[in-house]
Amino acid sequence: MGLYLKKKLDNEAEIGVWQITESEEELTQLSSTPSDEMEEISFIRSESLRKQRLAVRALLNTMFDEKVYLSHHDNGKPYLENNPVNISITHTEKYVAVILHEEENVGIDIESLDRDFSAVEKKALSEDEIDDLEDEKRNEQLAIYWCAKEAVFKLLSIYNVDFAEQIEIERFRPRGEGELEATFISKKDEEEEFDLEYITFDRHVLVWVVGD
């Protein structure tokens, strides 16, 4: 399948999604991955994880005219060595996704709705958020909560964030796509608000956020 989605948002961010249907050999050819990174990927035992890394590379090739060199800060946040654009990356077994913005920090997260998200309720949701859960679409709602909090966490790129206490998501009802409101409360009780968007497709949910 390859490139599944590529679009420019109203806030000038750009999103790309790649559906992983290729073999590892095909992805290697499509990705044009630098030799040092290929060596690093070769040490990954899981074929699925190797394919995800290669698919990210293939996706980046479709989003940039020039070859880009992907690296990571000590905290795991990705960056491009030869391009100042802000970037966030996410992947599952079937899809990888990237969000880019020239000026603002960004965050993105994708999850498969076939995964059981019941553990999220205890470790990542506040009491108010738990009260807002609906039985009919509980797992989907939990997935959106988790992706939203992960996206904000990736944007902020700081250590030791308590998802339940420090990232609040306003009440919502799961739909095919929609908007979310989030508030981050720092350890000093300072608040920062974010507007997020999400879409669901092929039993997956994708959430992204762009800083102000």
Coordinates of N, CA and C in Angstrom, one line a residue:
M1 N 0.8 -1.2 0.0 CA 0.0 0.0 0.0 C 0.9 1.2 0.0
G2 N 1.8 1.3 0.9 CA 2.7 2.5 1.0 C 2.0 3.7 1.6
L3 N 2.1 4.9 0.9 CA 1.5 6.1 1.4 C 0.0 6.0 1.5
Y4 N -0.5 6.2 2.7 CA -2.0 6.0 2.9 C -2.6 7.4 3.0
L5 N -1.9 8.4 3.6 CA -2.5 9.7 3.8 C -1.4 10.7 3.8
K6 N -1.6 11.8 3.2 CA -0.6 12.9 3.2 C -1.4 14.2 3.0
K7 N -1.4 15.1 4.1 CA -2.2 16.3 3.9 C -1.6 17.4 4.8
K8 N -1.9 18.6 4.3 CA -1.5 19.9 5.0 C -2.6 20.4 5.8
L9 N -2.4 20.7 7.0 CA -3.5 21.1 7.9 C -3.6 22.7 7.8
D10 N -4.7 23.2 8.4 CA -4.9 24.6 8.4 C -3.9 25.4 9.2
N11 N -3.3 24.7 10.2 CA -2.3 25.4 11.0 C -0.8 25.2 10.4
E12 N -0.8 24.8 9.2 CA 0.5 24.6 8.4 C 1.3 23.4 8.8
A13 N 0.8 22.6 9.7 CA 1.4 21.3 9.9 C 1.1 20.3 8.7
E14 N 2.0 19.3 8.6 CA 1.8 18.3 7.5 C 1.8 17.0 8.2
I15 N 0.8 16.1 7.8 CA 0.7 14.8 8.3 C 0.9 13.8 7.2
G16 N 1.6 12.7 7.5 CA 1.8 11.6 6.6 C 1.5 10.3 7.3
V17 N 0.8 9.4 6.6 CA 0.6 8.0 7.2 C 1.0 7.0 6.1
W18 N 1.7 6.0 6.6 CA 2.1 4.9 5.7 C 1.5 3.6 6.2
Q19 N 0.9 2.8 5.3 CA 0.4 1.5 5.6 C 1.4 0.5 5.3
I20 N 1.8 -0.4 6.2 CA 2.9 -1.3 6.0 C 2.3 -2.6 5.4
T21 N 2.4 -2.8 4.1 CA 2.0 -4.0 3.5 C 3.2 -4.7 2.8
E22 N 4.3 -4.0 2.7 CA 5.5 -4.4 2.0 C 6.3 -5.4 2.8
S23 N 7.1 -6.2 2.1 CA 8.1 -7.1 2.8 C 9.2 -6.2 3.3
E24 N 10.0 -6.8 4.2 CA 11.2 -6.0 4.7 C 12.1 -5.6 3.6
E25 N 12.3 -6.5 2.7 CA 13.2 -6.2 1.5 C 12.7 -5.1 0.7
E26 N 11.4 -5.0 0.5 CA 10.8 -3.9 -0.3 C 10.9 -2.6 0.4
L27 N 10.7 -2.7 1.7 CA 10.8 -1.4 2.5 C 12.2 -0.9 2.6
T28 N 13.2 -1.8 2.6 CA 14.6 -1.5 2.6 C 14.9 -0.7 1.3
Q29 N 14.4 -1.1 0.2 CA 14.6 -0.5 -1.1 C 13.9 0.9 -1.2
L30 N 12.7 1.0 -0.6 CA 11.9 2.2 -0.6 C 12.5 3.2 0.3
S31 N 13.1 2.8 1.4 CA 13.4 3.7 2.5 C 14.7 4.5 2.3
S32 N 15.6 4.0 1.5 CA 16.9 4.7 1.3 C 17.6 5.0 2.6
T33 N 17.5 4.1 3.5 CA 18.0 4.4 4.9 C 19.6 4.4 4.9
P34 N 20.2 5.4 5.5 CA 21.6 5.5 5.6 C 22.2 4.3 6.3
S35 N 23.4 4.0 5.9 CA 24.1 2.7 6.3 C 24.2 2.6 7.8
D36 N 24.5 3.7 8.5 CA 24.7 3.6 9.9 C 23.4 3.2 10.6
E37 N 22.3 3.8 10.1 CA 21.0 3.5 10.7 C 20.5 2.1 10.3
M38 N 20.9 1.7 9.1 CA 20.6 0.3 8.7 C 21.2 -0.7 9.6
E39 N 22.5 -0.4 10.0 CA 23.2 -1.3 10.9 C 22.5 -1.4 12.2
E40 N 22.0 -0.2 12.7 CA 21.3 -0.2 14.0 C 20.0 -1.0 13.9
I41 N 19.2 -0.8 12.7 CA 18.0 -1.5 12.5 C 18.2 -3.1 12.5
S42 N 19.4 -3.5 11.9 CA 19.7 -4.9 11.7 C 19.8 -5.6 13.1
F43 N 20.0 -4.9 14.2 CA 20.2 -5.5 15.5 C 18.8 -5.7 16.2
I44 N 17.8 -5.1 15.6 CA 16.4 -5.3 16.2 C 15.9 -6.7 15.9
R45 N 15.6 -7.4 16.9 CA 15.2 -8.8 16.8 C 13.8 -9.0 16.1
S46 N 12.9 -8.1 16.4 CA 11.6 -8.2 15.9 C 11.5 -7.8 14.4
E47 N 11.0 -8.6 13.6 CA 10.8 -8.2 12.2 C 9.8 -7.1 12.0
S48 N 8.7 -7.2 12.8 CA 7.7 -6.1 12.8 C 8.3 -4.8 13.2
L49 N 9.1 -4.7 14.2 CA 9.8 -3.4 14.6 C 10.7 -2.9 13.5
R50 N 11.5 -3.9 12.9 CA 12.4 -3.5 11.8 C 11.6 -2.8 10.7
K51 N 10.5 -3.5 10.3 CA 9.6 -2.9 9.2 C 9.0 -1.6 9.6
Q52 N 8.7 -1.4 10.9 CA 8.2 -0.1 11.3 C 9.2 1.0 11.1
R53 N 10.4 0.7 11.5 CA 11.5 1.7 11.4 C 11.8 2.0 9.9
L54 N 11.8 1.0 9.1 CA 12.0 1.2 7.6 C 10.8 2.0 7.0
A55 N 9.6 1.7 7.5 CA 8.4 2.4 6.9 C 8.5 3.9 7.3
V56 N 8.9 4.2 8.5 CA 9.1 5.6 8.8 C 10.0 6.3 7.8
R57 N 11.1 5.6 7.5 CA 12.1 6.1 6.6 C 11.5 6.3 5.2
A58 N 10.7 5.3 4.8 CA 10.0 5.4 3.5 C 9.0 6.6 3.4
L59 N 8.3 6.8 4.5 CA 7.4 7.9 4.6 C 8.1 9.2 4.6
L60 N 9.2 9.3 5.3 CA 10.0 10.6 5.2 C 10.4 10.9 3.8
N61 N 10.8 9.9 3.1 CA 11.2 10.1 1.7 C 10.1 10.7 0.8
T62 N 8.9 10.4 1.2 CA 7.7 11.0 0.4 C 7.4 12.4 0.8
M63 N 7.9 12.8 2.0 CA 7.5 14.1 2.6 C 8.6 15.1 2.4
F64 N 9.8 14.7 2.0 CA 10.9 15.7 1.8 C 11.4 15.5 0.4
D65 N 11.8 16.6 -0.2 CA 12.4 16.5 -1.6 C 13.9 16.0 -1.4
E66 N 14.5 16.5 -0.4 CA 15.9 16.0 -0.2 C 16.0 14.9 0.9
K67 N 17.1 14.2 0.9 CA 17.3 13.1 1.8 C 17.5 13.7 3.2
V68 N 16.8 13.2 4.2 CA 16.9 13.7 5.6 C 17.5 12.6 6.5
Y69 N 18.1 13.1 7.5 CA 18.9 12.2 8.4 C 18.2 12.2 9.8
L70 N 17.6 11.1 10.1 CA 16.8 11.1 11.4 C 17.6 10.7 12.5
S71 N 17.5 11.4 13.7 CA 18.2 11.1 14.9 C 17.2 11.3 16.1
H72 N 17.7 11.0 17.3 CA 16.9 11.2 18.5 C 17.7 11.9 19.6
H73 N 17.1 12.7 20.3 CA 17.7 13.3 21.5 C 17.7 12.3 22.6
D74 N 18.4 12.6 23.7 CA 18.6 11.6 24.8 C 17.2 11.2 25.4
N75 N 16.2 12.1 25.3 CA 14.9 11.8 25.9 C 14.0 11.0 24.9
G76 N 14.6 10.7 23.7 CA 13.9 9.9 22.7 C 13.1 10.7 21.7
K77 N 13.1 12.1 21.8 CA 12.4 12.9 20.9 C 13.2 12.9 19.5
P78 N 12.5 12.6 18.4 CA 13.2 12.6 17.1 C 13.5 14.0 16.6
Y79 N 14.5 14.1 15.8 CA 14.8 15.3 15.1 C 15.6 15.0 13.8
L80 N 15.6 15.9 12.9 CA 16.3 15.7 11.6 C 17.6 16.5 11.7
E81 N 18.7 15.8 11.4 CA 20.0 16.4 11.5 C 20.2 17.5 10.5
N82 N 19.6 17.4 9.3 CA 19.8 18.4 8.3 C 18.6 19.2 7.9
N83 N 17.6 19.3 8.8 CA 16.4 20.1 8.5 C 15.9 20.5 9.9
P84 N 15.6 21.9 10.0 CA 15.1 22.4 11.3 C 13.7 22.1 11.6
V85 N 12.9 21.5 10.8 CA 11.5 21.3 11.0 C 11.3 20.4 12.2
N86 N 10.2 20.7 13.0 CA 9.8 20.0 14.1 C 9.1 18.7 13.7
I87 N 9.3 17.6 14.3 CA 8.8 16.3 13.9 C 8.4 15.4 15.1
S88 N 7.3 14.7 14.9 CA 6.9 13.7 15.8 C 6.5 12.4 15.0
I89 N 6.8 11.3 15.6 CA 6.7 10.0 14.9 C 5.9 9.0 15.8
T90 N 5.1 8.2 15.1 CA 4.4 7.1 15.9 C 4.2 5.9 15.0
H91 N 4.1 4.7 15.6 CA 3.9 3.5 14.7 C 3.2 2.4 15.4
T92 N 2.5 1.6 14.6 CA 1.9 0.3 15.1 C 2.4 -0.7 14.1
E93 N 1.9 -1.9 14.3 CA 2.3 -3.0 13.4 C 1.9 -2.8 12.0
K94 N 0.8 -2.1 11.8 CA 0.2 -1.9 10.4 C 0.5 -0.5 9.8
Y95 N 0.7 0.5 10.7 CA 0.8 1.9 10.2 C 1.9 2.6 10.9
V96 N 2.5 3.6 10.2 CA 3.4 4.6 10.8 C 2.9 5.9 10.4
A97 N 3.1 6.9 11.3 CA 2.6 8.3 11.0 C 3.6 9.3 11.5
V98 N 3.6 10.4 10.8 CA 4.6 11.5 11.1 C 3.8 12.8 11.0
I99 N 4.2 13.8 11.9 CA 3.6 15.1 11.8 C 4.8 16.1 11.8
L100 N 4.8 17.1 10.9 CA 5.8 18.1 10.7 C 5.3 19.5 10.9
H101 N 6.1 20.4 11.4 CA 5.8 21.8 11.5 C 7.0 22.6 11.5
E102 N 7.0 23.7 10.7 CA 8.2 24.5 10.5 C 8.6 25.3 11.8
E103 N 7.6 25.6 12.6 CA 7.9 26.5 13.7 C 7.5 25.9 15.1
E104 N 6.3 25.2 15.1 CA 5.8 24.8 16.4 C 6.1 23.4 16.8
N105 N 6.2 23.1 18.1 CA 6.4 21.7 18.5 C 5.1 20.9 18.2
V106 N 5.3 19.6 18.0 CA 4.2 18.8 17.5 C 4.2 17.5 18.3
G107 N 3.1 16.8 18.3 CA 3.0 15.5 18.9 C 2.0 14.6 18.1
I108 N 2.2 13.3 18.0 CA 1.3 12.5 17.3 C 1.3 11.1 17.9
D109 N 0.2 10.4 17.9 CA 0.2 9.0 18.4 C -0.9 8.2 17.7
I110 N -0.6 7.0 17.4 CA -1.5 6.1 16.7 C -1.6 4.8 17.5
E111 N -2.8 4.2 17.6 CA -3.0 2.9 18.3 C -4.0 2.1 17.5
S112 N -3.9 0.8 17.6 CA -4.8 -0.1 17.0 C -6.0 -0.3 18.0
L113 N -7.2 -0.2 17.5 CA -8.4 -0.4 18.3 C -8.6 -1.9 18.7
D114 N -7.8 -2.8 18.1 CA -7.9 -4.2 18.5 C -7.2 -4.5 19.8
R115 N -6.4 -3.5 20.3 CA -5.7 -3.7 21.5 C -6.7 -3.4 22.7
D116 N -6.4 -4.1 23.8 CA -7.2 -3.9 25.0 C -6.7 -2.7 25.8
F117 N -7.4 -1.7 26.0 CA -7.0 -0.5 26.6 C -7.5 -0.3 28.1
S118 N -8.0 -1.4 28.6 CA -8.5 -1.4 30.0 C -7.5 -0.9 31.0
A119 N -6.3 -1.2 30.8 CA -5.2 -0.8 31.8 C -5.0 0.7 31.8
V120 N -5.4 1.4 30.7 CA -5.2 2.8 30.6 C -6.1 3.5 31.7
E121 N -7.3 3.0 31.9 CA -8.2 3.6 32.8 C -7.6 3.8 34.2
K122 N -6.8 2.8 34.7 CA -6.2 2.9 36.0 C -5.0 3.8 36.1
K123 N -4.2 3.7 35.0 CA -2.9 4.3 35.1 C -2.8 5.7 34.4
A124 N -3.8 6.1 33.6 CA -3.6 7.4 32.9 C -4.8 8.3 33.0
L125 N -5.9 7.9 33.6 CA -7.1 8.7 33.6 C -7.4 9.2 35.0
S126 N -7.9 10.5 35.0 CA -8.4 11.1 36.3 C -9.8 10.5 36.6
E127 N -10.2 10.8 37.9 CA -11.5 10.3 38.3 C -12.6 10.9 37.4
D128 N -12.5 12.2 37.0 CA -13.5 12.8 36.2 C -13.5 12.2 34.8
E129 N -12.4 11.8 34.3 CA -12.3 11.2 32.9 C -12.9 9.8 33.0
I130 N -12.7 9.1 34.1 CA -13.3 7.8 34.2 C -14.8 7.8 34.3
D131 N -15.3 8.9 35.0 CA -16.7 9.1 35.1 C -17.4 9.3 33.7
D132 N -16.6 9.9 32.8 CA -17.1 10.2 31.5 C -17.1 9.1 30.5
L133 N -16.6 7.9 30.9 CA -16.5 6.8 30.0 C -17.9 6.2 29.8
E134 N -18.1 5.7 28.5 CA -19.4 5.1 28.2 C -19.1 3.6 27.9
D135 N -20.0 2.8 28.4 CA -19.8 1.3 28.2 C -19.8 0.9 26.7
E136 N -20.7 1.6 25.9 CA -20.8 1.2 24.5 C -19.6 1.3 23.7
K137 N -18.8 2.4 23.9 CA -17.6 2.6 23.1 C -16.4 2.7 24.0
R138 N -16.4 2.0 25.1 CA -15.4 2.2 26.2 C -13.9 2.0 25.7
N139 N -13.7 0.9 25.0 CA -12.3 0.7 24.5 C -11.8 1.8 23.5
E140 N -12.7 2.2 22.6 CA -12.4 3.2 21.7 C -12.1 4.5 22.4
Q141 N -12.9 4.8 23.4 CA -12.8 6.1 24.1 C -11.5 6.1 24.9
L142 N -11.1 4.9 25.5 CA -9.9 4.8 26.2 C -8.7 5.0 25.3
A143 N -8.8 4.4 24.1 CA -7.7 4.6 23.1 C -7.5 6.0 22.7
I144 N -8.6 6.7 22.5 CA -8.5 8.2 22.2 C -7.9 9.0 23.3
Y145 N -8.3 8.7 24.5 CA -7.7 9.3 25.7 C -6.2 9.1 25.7
W146 N -5.8 7.8 25.5 CA -4.4 7.5 25.6 C -3.6 8.2 24.5
C147 N -4.1 8.1 23.3 CA -3.4 8.7 22.2 C -3.3 10.3 22.4
A148 N -4.3 10.9 22.9 CA -4.3 12.3 23.1 C -3.3 12.7 24.2
K149 N -3.2 11.9 25.3 CA -2.2 12.2 26.3 C -0.8 11.9 25.8
E150 N -0.6 10.9 25.0 CA 0.7 10.6 24.5 C 1.1 11.7 23.5
A151 N 0.2 12.2 22.7 CA 0.5 13.3 21.8 C 1.0 14.5 22.5
V152 N 0.3 14.9 23.6 CA 0.6 16.1 24.4 C 2.0 15.8 25.0
F153 N 2.2 14.6 25.6 CA 3.5 14.3 26.2 C 4.6 14.4 25.2
K154 N 4.4 13.9 24.0 CA 5.5 14.0 23.0 C 5.8 15.5 22.6
L155 N 4.7 16.3 22.5 CA 4.9 17.7 22.2 C 5.7 18.4 23.3
L156 N 5.4 18.1 24.5 CA 6.1 18.8 25.6 C 7.5 18.3 25.8
S157 N 7.7 17.0 25.6 CA 9.0 16.4 25.7 C 9.7 16.7 27.0
I158 N 9.0 16.4 28.1 CA 9.6 16.5 29.4 C 9.5 15.2 30.2
Y159 N 10.3 15.1 31.2 CA 10.3 13.8 32.0 C 9.2 13.8 33.1
N160 N 8.9 12.6 33.5 CA 8.1 12.3 34.7 C 6.8 13.0 34.7
V161 N 6.0 12.8 33.6 CA 4.7 13.4 33.6 C 3.7 12.4 34.1
D162 N 2.8 12.8 35.0 CA 1.7 11.9 35.5 C 0.5 12.1 34.6
F163 N 0.2 11.2 33.7 CA -0.8 11.3 32.7 C -2.2 11.6 33.4
A164 N -2.4 10.9 34.5 CA -3.7 11.1 35.2 C -3.9 12.4 35.8
E165 N -2.8 12.9 36.4 CA -2.9 14.2 37.2 C -2.6 15.4 36.4
Q166 N -1.7 15.3 35.4 CA -1.2 16.5 34.8 C -1.7 16.7 33.4
I167 N -2.3 15.7 32.7 CA -2.8 16.0 31.4 C -4.3 15.7 31.4
E168 N -5.1 16.7 31.3 CA -6.6 16.6 31.4 C -7.2 16.7 30.0
I169 N -8.1 15.8 29.6 CA -8.8 15.8 28.3 C -10.2 16.2 28.6
E170 N -10.7 17.2 28.0 CA -12.1 17.6 28.2 C -13.1 16.5 27.7
R171 N -14.2 16.4 28.2 CA -15.2 15.4 27.9 C -15.5 15.4 26.4
F172 N -15.6 14.2 25.8 CA -15.9 14.0 24.4 C -16.6 12.7 24.1
R173 N -17.2 12.6 23.0 CA -17.9 11.4 22.5 C -17.2 10.9 21.3
P174 N -16.8 9.6 21.3 CA -16.0 9.1 20.1 C -16.8 9.2 18.8
R175 N -16.2 9.7 17.8 CA -16.8 9.8 16.5 C -15.7 9.3 15.5
G176 N -16.0 9.3 14.2 CA -15.0 9.0 13.2 C -13.9 9.9 13.2
E177 N -14.2 11.2 13.5 CA -13.1 12.2 13.6 C -13.6 13.3 14.5
G178 N -12.7 14.1 15.0 CA -13.2 15.2 15.9 C -12.1 16.0 16.5
E179 N -12.4 16.9 17.4 CA -11.5 17.7 18.1 C -11.5 17.5 19.6
L180 N -10.4 17.7 20.2 CA -10.2 17.4 21.6 C -9.6 18.7 22.3
E181 N -9.9 18.9 23.5 CA -9.2 20.0 24.3 C -8.5 19.3 25.4
A182 N -7.2 19.7 25.6 CA -6.4 19.2 26.6 C -5.8 20.3 27.5
T183 N -5.5 20.1 28.7 CA -4.8 21.0 29.6 C -3.7 20.3 30.3
F184 N -2.5 20.9 30.2 CA -1.4 20.3 30.9 C -1.1 21.2 32.2
I185 N -1.0 20.5 33.3 CA -0.8 21.2 34.6 C 0.7 20.9 35.0
S186 N 1.5 21.9 35.1 CA 2.9 21.6 35.5 C 3.0 21.3 37.0
K187 N 4.2 20.9 37.4 CA 4.4 20.6 38.8 C 4.3 21.9 39.7
K188 N 4.4 23.1 39.0 CA 4.2 24.4 39.7 C 2.8 24.9 39.6
D189 N 1.9 24.0 39.1 CA 0.4 24.3 38.9 C 0.2 25.4 37.9
E190 N 1.1 25.5 36.9 CA 0.9 26.3 35.8 C 0.2 25.5 34.7
E191 N -0.8 26.2 34.0 CA -1.6 25.5 33.1 C -1.4 25.9 31.6
E192 N -1.4 25.0 30.7 CA -1.2 25.2 29.3 C -2.3 24.4 28.5
E193 N -3.0 25.1 27.6 CA -4.1 24.5 26.9 C -3.7 24.1 25.5
F194 N -4.2 23.0 25.0 CA -3.9 22.5 23.7 C -5.2 22.1 23.0
D195 N -5.2 22.3 21.6 CA -6.3 21.8 20.8 C -5.8 20.6 20.0
L196 N -6.4 19.5 20.0 CA -6.0 18.3 19.3 C -7.1 17.9 18.3
E197 N -6.7 17.1 17.4 CA -7.6 16.5 16.4 C -7.4 15.0 16.3
Y198 N -8.4 14.3 15.9 CA -8.2 12.8 15.8 C -9.1 12.3 14.7
I199 N -8.6 11.2 14.1 CA -9.4 10.5 13.1 C -9.3 9.0 13.4
T200 N -10.3 8.2 13.1 CA -10.3 6.8 13.2 C -10.4 6.2 11.8
F201 N -9.7 5.1 11.5 CA -9.7 4.5 10.2 C -9.1 3.0 10.4
D202 N -9.7 2.1 9.7 CA -9.2 0.7 9.6 C -8.8 0.2 11.0
R203 N -9.7 0.4 12.0 CA -9.6 -0.1 13.3 C -8.3 0.5 14.0
H204 N -8.0 1.8 13.7 CA -6.9 2.5 14.3 C -7.4 3.9 14.6
V205 N -6.8 4.5 15.6 CA -7.1 5.9 16.0 C -5.8 6.7 15.9
L206 N -5.8 7.9 15.3 CA -4.7 8.7 15.2 C -5.0 10.1 15.8
V207 N -4.2 10.6 16.7 CA -4.4 11.9 17.4 C -3.1 12.7 17.2
W208 N -3.3 14.0 16.9 CA -2.2 14.9 16.8 C -2.4 16.2 17.4
V209 N -1.4 16.9 17.8 CA -1.4 18.2 18.4 C -0.3 19.1 17.9
V210 N -0.6 20.4 17.7 CA 0.4 21.4 17.4 C 0.5 22.5 18.4
G211 N 1.6 22.8 18.9 CA 1.8 23.8 19.9 C 1.4 25.2 19.4
D212 N 1.1 26.1 20.3 CA 0.8 27.5 19.9 C 2.1 28.4 19.9

